[in-house]
Amino acid sequence: MLLDTMATIKPKPPMTPAQSRREAGKRAKINQRIRDTQAGCAKKVADLRSKM
């Protein structure tokens, strides 16, 4: 592989406090959706087991 054809990856600049808060809010919503989905699946399994 030739070195002159490799792309240089530039580091991202640090986020501003507002950007950081927005990102944290997005992550919190995603994590909450995951927890809700997992809880729903666990409830379905528990219901199915109780019917057996």
Coordinates of N, CA and C in Angstrom, one line a residue:
M1 N 0.8 -1.2 0.0 CA 0.0 0.0 0.0 C 0.9 1.2 0.0
L2 N 0.6 2.2 -0.8 CA 1.4 3.4 -0.9 C 0.9 4.4 0.1
L3 N 1.9 5.0 0.8 CA 1.6 5.9 1.9 C 0.9 7.2 1.4
D4 N 1.2 7.6 0.1 CA 0.6 8.9 -0.3 C -0.9 8.7 -0.7
T5 N -1.4 7.5 -0.8 CA -2.8 7.2 -1.1 C -3.6 7.0 0.1
M6 N -3.0 6.9 1.3 CA -3.8 6.7 2.5 C -4.4 8.0 3.0
A7 N -5.6 8.0 3.5 CA -6.3 9.2 3.9 C -5.9 9.5 5.3
T8 N -5.8 10.8 5.6 CA -5.4 11.2 7.0 C -6.7 11.5 7.7
I9 N -6.8 10.9 8.9 CA -8.0 11.0 9.8 C -7.7 12.2 10.7
K10 N -8.5 13.2 10.6 CA -8.3 14.4 11.5 C -9.2 14.2 12.8
P11 N -8.6 14.5 14.0 CA -9.4 14.4 15.2 C -10.6 15.4 15.2
K12 N -11.6 15.0 15.8 CA -12.8 15.9 15.9 C -12.5 17.0 16.9
P13 N -12.9 18.2 16.7 CA -12.7 19.3 17.7 C -13.6 19.0 18.9
P14 N -13.2 19.5 20.0 CA -14.0 19.3 21.2 C -15.4 19.9 21.1
M15 N -16.4 19.3 21.7 CA -17.8 19.8 21.6 C -18.0 20.9 22.5
T16 N -18.9 21.8 22.1 CA -19.3 22.9 23.0 C -20.2 22.3 24.1
P17 N -20.4 23.0 25.2 CA -21.3 22.5 26.3 C -22.7 22.2 25.7
A18 N -23.2 23.1 24.9 CA -24.5 22.9 24.3 C -24.6 21.6 23.5
Q19 N -23.6 21.4 22.6 CA -23.5 20.2 21.8 C -23.4 18.9 22.7
S20 N -22.6 19.0 23.8 CA -22.4 17.9 24.7 C -23.8 17.6 25.4
R21 N -24.5 18.6 25.8 CA -25.8 18.3 26.4 C -26.8 17.7 25.4
R22 N -26.8 18.1 24.2 CA -27.7 17.5 23.2 C -27.3 16.1 22.9
E23 N -26.0 15.8 22.8 CA -25.6 14.4 22.6 C -26.0 13.5 23.8
A24 N -25.8 14.1 25.0 CA -26.1 13.3 26.2 C -27.7 13.0 26.2
G25 N -28.4 14.0 25.8 CA -29.9 13.8 25.7 C -30.3 12.8 24.7
K26 N -29.6 12.8 23.6 CA -29.9 11.8 22.5 C -29.5 10.4 23.1
R27 N -28.4 10.3 23.7 CA -28.0 9.0 24.2 C -28.9 8.5 25.3
A28 N -29.4 9.4 26.1 CA -30.4 9.0 27.2 C -31.7 8.5 26.6
K29 N -32.2 9.1 25.5 CA -33.4 8.7 24.9 C -33.2 7.3 24.3
I30 N -32.1 7.1 23.6 CA -31.8 5.8 23.0 C -31.7 4.7 24.1
N31 N -31.0 5.0 25.2 CA -30.9 4.0 26.3 C -32.2 3.7 26.9
Q32 N -33.1 4.7 27.0 CA -34.4 4.5 27.6 C -35.2 3.6 26.7
R33 N -35.2 3.8 25.4 CA -35.9 3.0 24.4 C -35.4 1.6 24.5
I34 N -34.1 1.4 24.6 CA -33.5 0.0 24.7 C -34.1 -0.7 26.0
R35 N -34.0 0.1 27.1 CA -34.5 -0.5 28.4 C -36.0 -0.9 28.3
D36 N -36.8 0.0 27.7 CA -38.2 -0.2 27.5 C -38.5 -1.5 26.7
T37 N -37.7 -1.6 25.6 CA -37.9 -2.8 24.7 C -37.5 -4.0 25.5
Q38 N -36.4 -4.0 26.2 CA -35.9 -5.2 26.9 C -37.0 -5.6 28.0
A39 N -37.5 -4.6 28.7 CA -38.5 -4.9 29.7 C -39.8 -5.5 29.1
G40 N -40.2 -5.0 27.9 CA -41.3 -5.5 27.2 C -41.1 -6.9 26.8
C41 N -39.9 -7.2 26.3 CA -39.6 -8.6 25.9 C -39.6 -9.6 27.1
A42 N -39.0 -9.1 28.2 CA -39.0 -9.9 29.4 C -40.4 -10.2 29.9
K43 N -41.3 -9.2 29.8 CA -42.7 -9.3 30.3 C -43.4 -10.4 29.4
K44 N -43.2 -10.3 28.1 CA -43.8 -11.3 27.2 C -43.3 -12.7 27.5
V45 N -42.0 -12.9 27.8 CA -41.5 -14.2 28.2 C -42.1 -14.7 29.5
A46 N -42.2 -13.8 30.4 CA -42.8 -14.2 31.7 C -44.3 -14.6 31.5
D47 N -45.0 -13.8 30.7 CA -46.4 -14.2 30.4 C -46.5 -15.5 29.8
L48 N -45.7 -15.8 28.8 CA -45.7 -17.1 28.1 C -45.4 -18.2 29.1
R49 N -44.4 -18.0 30.0 CA -44.1 -19.0 30.9 C -45.2 -19.3 31.9
S50 N -45.9 -18.3 32.3 CA -47.0 -18.4 33.3 C -48.1 -19.2 32.7
K51 N -48.3 -19.1 31.3 CA -49.4 -19.8 30.7 C -49.1 -21.3 30.5
M52 N -47.8 -21.7 30.6 CA -47.5 -23.1 30.4 C -47.9 -24.0 31.5

